[in-house]
Amino acid sequence: MYRYDEFDSRFVRERVREFRAQVERRLDGSLTEDEFKPLRLQNGLYLQLHAYMLRIAIPYGTLSSRQLRQLALIADRYDRGYGHFTTRQNLQFNWPKLKDVPDILDLLADVEMHAIQTSGNCIRNVTADHFAGVAADEVEDPRPTAELIRQWSSLHPEFSFLPRKFKIAVTGAEHDRAAIKAHDIGLRILRRPGTGEIGYEVIVGGGLGRTPMIGKVVREFLPRADLLSFLEAIMRVYNLEGRRDNKFKARVKILVHEIGAEEFRRRVEQEFAALDGPSVNADPEEVKRIAAYFAPPPYEELPERSVKLSIAKAAHRDFARFVETNVFAHRVPGYAAVTISLKPIGGVPGDATSEQMRIIAELAERYSFGEIRVTYMQNLVLPHVRNDELFALWEALDAAELATANASLVTDIISCPGLDYCSLATARSIPIAQSLSRRFADGARQREIGPLGIKISGCINACGHHHIGNIGILGLEKNGAEYYQLTLGGDATENAALGERLGPGLAAEEVPDAVEKIVNVYLQERSVGEEFIATYRRLGIAPFRQAFEKGVEGDQHAAH
Amino acid sequence: MPLIDATGFKQNGFARMTEGCSLPAGDVILPLEKLSTWREEVFSRGDRVGVHLPNTARVDEVWPLLDDVALVSIDFPSFADGRGFSLARGLRQRGFFGVLRAFGPLIADQMRHALGCGFDEVETPEAVIVRQPISQWRAALETITLRYQRGAGNGLSILDRRRAAREMGHRRFHSGLALARE
Ligand code: HEM
Ligand code: SF4
C-alpha cells in the first residue's frame, strides 16, 4: 500500500488547516455562503436533507486495517455509529456537525487519509479495479497510476474550478470492473501490440446522470511517460470549452458529444503537442517510487488446491455456497479474494456499522495482510486470503452477520441514498432495494438466477448507476407521488451499454412483482449457462416488455 | 479596484480604457477590440500597453497581437469560472513574459490558483477586500505551501523536491563511496 512521505503528510495537514480557517471565515462572514460552497464541496462536505454529509476518499479503493479502525472511531465519535460506502470508493458520514469537520479531517490525516476533492467541480477521487493486484487477467496493477493521478490532481491550480465535476477511473485488466467507460476519463493499461511496451488506452466522455453516455476512445495508445501532460491537455480543452451556461450540459461528455469525438480528439492532440511535456510529466523514478509501494505482500508458496478447504466445503453447505458466490480466484496459487457483502437481506446497501468495521479490520489483519478493498458495488473485499483459512474467516464473518452469500447476485443491489437522505432526490431508493432484497431472499433461488445486477437511483442524477444496471430502477416524482421507471440491459463492464426503458412507471409496491416477471422471462428463455445479460442481448427487450405489460395492463395508478 | 500580488497590496500603474470613454493618460489597459485602434498612439506617447481579454479568448488568436504588450488582464466574470486559469497557463506556455493580471471577484483562497497558473497579480472588487482583508490573502498563501503539479507556479513542486532528494541521495551515496575509497 502507498505510504505518505513527509511531503504528502505535510500537504494533507496544510489542507486541513486551510479548511479549518475557511470554516472560521465562513462563520465570521469573511466568506459568503456562495464563496464557501465550492470550498467546502472541494473538501467533500455537502449540505444534505437533514444535516451535513462528509464524503471521505478511499483512493482506488484500498484501505488498511488501521485506516478502517479510524473510520470506525470517527463513526462513533462524530456520527451515529455507521458509515455508507458508495459506488465511487468513498465513505460517507451522514451526520457530522460543521464545527467538527476540521477535527475529523485531522483524524483522517493521522492515518494518511483525506476528503480532498470528493465533490465539487474538480477532479474527483480516482477509482480503480477493486481486484487490482489480485486478478489473473491484469496487465499491470492500476493503483500506482491512480496514486500518481491522485497526487497530480490534488489542489491542481488550473483545474479546481471546472465547468463540472470530473471523474477518472483506471483498470489494468481485460475485464473492466471499474466501469471506465462510464467515467469522464477512463484509462486502461495495455501492452502495445508488437513491442509489448506498457501504456494507456484513453477514453473520454462517459458519464451517467441525466444524459448517460459511453466514453469514446481518444487515444489508442499513450506511452506511460506522457500520462500527466496528456491529462493536462484533456483538462485544458475541457476547462476552456466545456459549457458553463447550463449545469446539466456542463460535463465533458456533452462537449465530446456536441463537437464530436473526432474534433475533441483533434483539439486535445493539438493542446498536447503545444504542451511542454517534460516540464509536466513525472520522472520515471517517481513512477517507480510509487509503484514500489504496491509490491505484492509476502505471499507464501502454497499448493493450488487446499484439502482443508475441500473438507470444509463438503461439511458445511452454507460455507460451500459462500465460496461459490463470494470468493474470487487469486493470481497467486493457494490464495483467494473474498467479498464481504454489505447487502444483508433487507439491509441498507453499503452501510457498515463501526462494530463491523472493527471486526473487518481485525479479520483483514489476521487473514489478508491488513488490507481491505472497497468495491464500486458497495461491498468490501479481503484481497489476499489463504484457501486454507477461508473457512475460519467465513465462521468469523458469519458470527458477525457479514457472511451474506450474494456477491453479484440479484440481492447484491446498488442503491443511492435517495429521499431518505438526499436533498436532490425525487423518490426513495433504499426501501425499494430492501423490498427487492426480501423478495429474492431465498439463497437457492438467487443462485439459480445467477449474476444479475440491479441498480437503483432516487433521481436522474444516477448516483446508483441505474443506466448500467442489468435491471435499472429510477425513482421519479409526479404530482407528489413517487414512481419508478425500469430499464433493462445496462452493462457496466467492457461491454458497457445503457439500459433500455421497459415501459410506463410503476408505484413502489409494484416494483418487486415487475422485477420478478422479468426474472421469470429470463429463467424460461435462457439457454444453459447463459447469464441474464446474455439472454437479454440475444432476445432483445420484446419478450420482457410483453410480460411486463401484461402485468401493468389495467392497473390504474397515478404514476404514468 | 484593489490590486494584490503575492506580497500584498500593489500600486496600480495602469488605467483601464472603459466603454465610451476617451483614452486615459499614462499606461493603459485596452479592451481587446480596441487594441489595434489605440496601441500605436499609446506607444507613441511612450506609455505601456496592456490588453484585457475575455476568458473565451483563444491563445492562438491573441498571441500574434501581443507583441510589445506589457500586461495581459484576463477577465473572471465569477470566481467559480475557472477558464481564466487555463488561458493564463496557455499564454505562459506560449511564451508570454509580461505581467499577467486576473481581473474579477477572485477570493483570497484563490491566490494560490492564480499564482500557480502564472498570474502575477489579482484585481478584485473592493467589496471582496472589505470581507477578506489583505491579512487573509497572505494567510492563505502561507497555509498551503506545497503543491504536486510540476510546471505550475514558482518554486519547486513536491515531485521536483523528491527528485532533488533523490539526486542528493545519489550524490551522497557516491561521495560516500569516494570517501570510503580514500
Ligand atoms: C447523498 C448525497 C448526494 C448528492 C447530493 C449527490 C449528487 C449528485 C449529482 C448532482 C449527480 C449528477 C451529476 C451530473 O450528472 O453532472 C451525481 C452523480 C453521481 N453520484 Fe452522487 N450524490 C450523492 C450521493 C452519492 C452516493 C451515495 C453515491 C454512491 C452510491 C454517489 C455516486 C454518484 C455517481 C456514481 C454519479 C454518476 C456520475 C456520472 O454522472 O457519471 N453519489 N451525484
Ligand atoms: S441519484 Fe439523486 S437521489 Fe440518489 S443520491 Fe444522487 S442525487 Fe441523491
PDB file of C-alpha atoms and ligand atoms in Angstrom, chain A residues 46 48 53 55 84 86-88 92 164-165 167 182 207-210 251 253 378 415-417 422 424 461-463 465, ligand 1:
ATOM      1  CA  TYR A  46     -22.340  18.505   1.306  1.00  0.00           C
ATOM      2  CA  GLN A  48     -27.989  17.351   2.916  1.00  0.00           C
ATOM      3  CA  MET A  53     -22.685  14.904   4.774  1.00  0.00           C
ATOM      4  CA  ARG A  55     -17.529  12.189   1.916  1.00  0.00           C
ATOM      5  CA  HIS A  84     -22.005   4.394   3.981  1.00  0.00           C
ATOM      6  CA  THR A  86     -20.534   4.494  -2.146  1.00  0.00           C
ATOM      7  CA  THR A  87     -20.156   3.409  -5.757  1.00  0.00           C
ATOM      8  CA  ARG A  88     -17.123   5.641  -6.135  1.00  0.00           C
ATOM      9  CA  GLN A  92     -19.994   8.943   3.551  1.00  0.00           C
ATOM     10  CA  ARG A 164     -18.495  20.472 -13.608  1.00  0.00           C
ATOM     11  CA  LYS A 165     -17.187  17.517 -11.662  1.00  0.00           C
ATOM     12  CA  LYS A 167     -14.197  11.571 -12.581  1.00  0.00           C
ATOM     13  CA  ALA A 182     -18.920   5.499 -17.570  1.00  0.00           C
ATOM     14  CA  GLY A 207     -20.895   9.568 -17.662  1.00  0.00           C
ATOM     15  CA  LEU A 208     -24.281   8.866 -16.249  1.00  0.00           C
ATOM     16  CA  GLY A 209     -26.601  11.495 -14.833  1.00  0.00           C
ATOM     17  CA  ARG A 210     -29.446  12.813 -16.921  1.00  0.00           C
ATOM     18  CA  ARG A 251     -19.923  17.583 -18.205  1.00  0.00           C
ATOM     19  CA  LYS A 253     -19.464  14.048 -22.183  1.00  0.00           C
ATOM     20  CA  GLN A 378     -20.593  -1.009  -2.373  1.00  0.00           C
ATOM     21  CA  SER A 415     -28.638   1.896  -4.357  1.00  0.00           C
ATOM     22  CA  CYS A 416     -28.052   5.585  -3.780  1.00  0.00           C
ATOM     23  CA  PRO A 417     -29.303   7.156  -0.518  1.00  0.00           C
ATOM     24  CA  CYS A 422     -30.545  13.265  -0.266  1.00  0.00           C
ATOM     25  CA  LEU A 424     -31.966  16.231  -4.651  1.00  0.00           C
ATOM     26  CA  ASN A 461     -28.548  12.198 -11.312  1.00  0.00           C
ATOM     27  CA  ALA A 462     -27.963   8.480 -11.371  1.00  0.00           C
ATOM     28  CA  CYS A 463     -25.707   8.065  -8.352  1.00  0.00           C
ATOM     29  CA  HIS A 465     -25.797   3.817 -11.745  1.00  0.00           C
TER      30      HIS A 465
HETATM   31  C1  HEM C   1     -26.333  11.928  -0.771  1.00  0.00           C
HETATM   32  C2  HEM C   1     -25.859  12.968  -1.369  1.00  0.00           C
HETATM   33  C3  HEM C   1     -25.532  13.001  -2.836  1.00  0.00           C
HETATM   34  C4  HEM C   1     -25.728  14.048  -3.664  1.00  0.00           C
HETATM   35  C5  HEM C   1     -26.298  15.397  -3.300  1.00  0.00           C
HETATM   36  C6  HEM C   1     -25.273  13.662  -4.966  1.00  0.00           C
HETATM   37  C7  HEM C   1     -25.329  14.479  -6.076  1.00  0.00           C
HETATM   38  C8  HEM C   1     -25.066  14.046  -7.353  1.00  0.00           C
HETATM   39  C9  HEM C   1     -25.361  14.750  -8.561  1.00  0.00           C
HETATM   40  C10 HEM C   1     -25.984  16.132  -8.625  1.00  0.00           C
HETATM   41  C11 HEM C   1     -25.003  13.971  -9.610  1.00  0.00           C
HETATM   42  C12 HEM C   1     -25.166  14.265 -11.098  1.00  0.00           C
HETATM   43  C13 HEM C   1     -24.017  14.933 -11.640  1.00  0.00           C
HETATM   44  C14 HEM C   1     -24.091  15.174 -13.112  1.00  0.00           C
HETATM   45  O1  HEM C   1     -24.818  14.489 -13.831  1.00  0.00           O
HETATM   46  O2  HEM C   1     -23.377  16.066 -13.563  1.00  0.00           O
HETATM   47  C15 HEM C   1     -24.443  12.788  -9.067  1.00  0.00           C
HETATM   48  C16 HEM C   1     -23.925  11.747  -9.820  1.00  0.00           C
HETATM   49  C17 HEM C   1     -23.319  10.634  -9.259  1.00  0.00           C
HETATM   50  N1  HEM C   1     -23.151  10.349  -7.916  1.00  0.00           N
HETATM   51 FE1  HEM C   1     -23.987  11.374  -6.432  1.00  0.00          FE
HETATM   52  N2  HEM C   1     -24.810  12.393  -4.900  1.00  0.00           N
HETATM   53  C18 HEM C   1     -24.950  11.941  -3.627  1.00  0.00           C
HETATM   54  C19 HEM C   1     -24.627  10.711  -3.147  1.00  0.00           C
HETATM   55  C20 HEM C   1     -23.997   9.740  -3.879  1.00  0.00           C
HETATM   56  C21 HEM C   1     -23.767   8.414  -3.433  1.00  0.00           C
HETATM   57  C22 HEM C   1     -24.167   7.865  -2.075  1.00  0.00           C
HETATM   58  C23 HEM C   1     -23.136   7.783  -4.422  1.00  0.00           C
HETATM   59  C24 HEM C   1     -22.728   6.329  -4.470  1.00  0.00           C
HETATM   60  C25 HEM C   1     -23.559   5.371  -4.078  1.00  0.00           C
HETATM   61  C26 HEM C   1     -22.929   8.711  -5.478  1.00  0.00           C
HETATM   62  C27 HEM C   1     -22.284   8.443  -6.665  1.00  0.00           C
HETATM   63  C28 HEM C   1     -22.529   9.136  -7.810  1.00  0.00           C
HETATM   64  C29 HEM C   1     -22.251   8.633  -9.123  1.00  0.00           C
HETATM   65  C30 HEM C   1     -21.538   7.321  -9.441  1.00  0.00           C
HETATM   66  C31 HEM C   1     -22.762   9.556 -10.027  1.00  0.00           C
HETATM   67  C32 HEM C   1     -22.812   9.415 -11.522  1.00  0.00           C
HETATM   68  C33 HEM C   1     -21.644  10.023 -12.114  1.00  0.00           C
HETATM   69  C34 HEM C   1     -21.871  10.372 -13.531  1.00  0.00           C
HETATM   70  O3  HEM C   1     -22.825  11.088 -13.839  1.00  0.00           O
HETATM   71  O4  HEM C   1     -21.039   9.959 -14.338  1.00  0.00           O
HETATM   72  N3  HEM C   1     -23.477   9.898  -5.118  1.00  0.00           N
HETATM   73  N4  HEM C   1     -24.470  12.850  -7.692  1.00  0.00           N
END
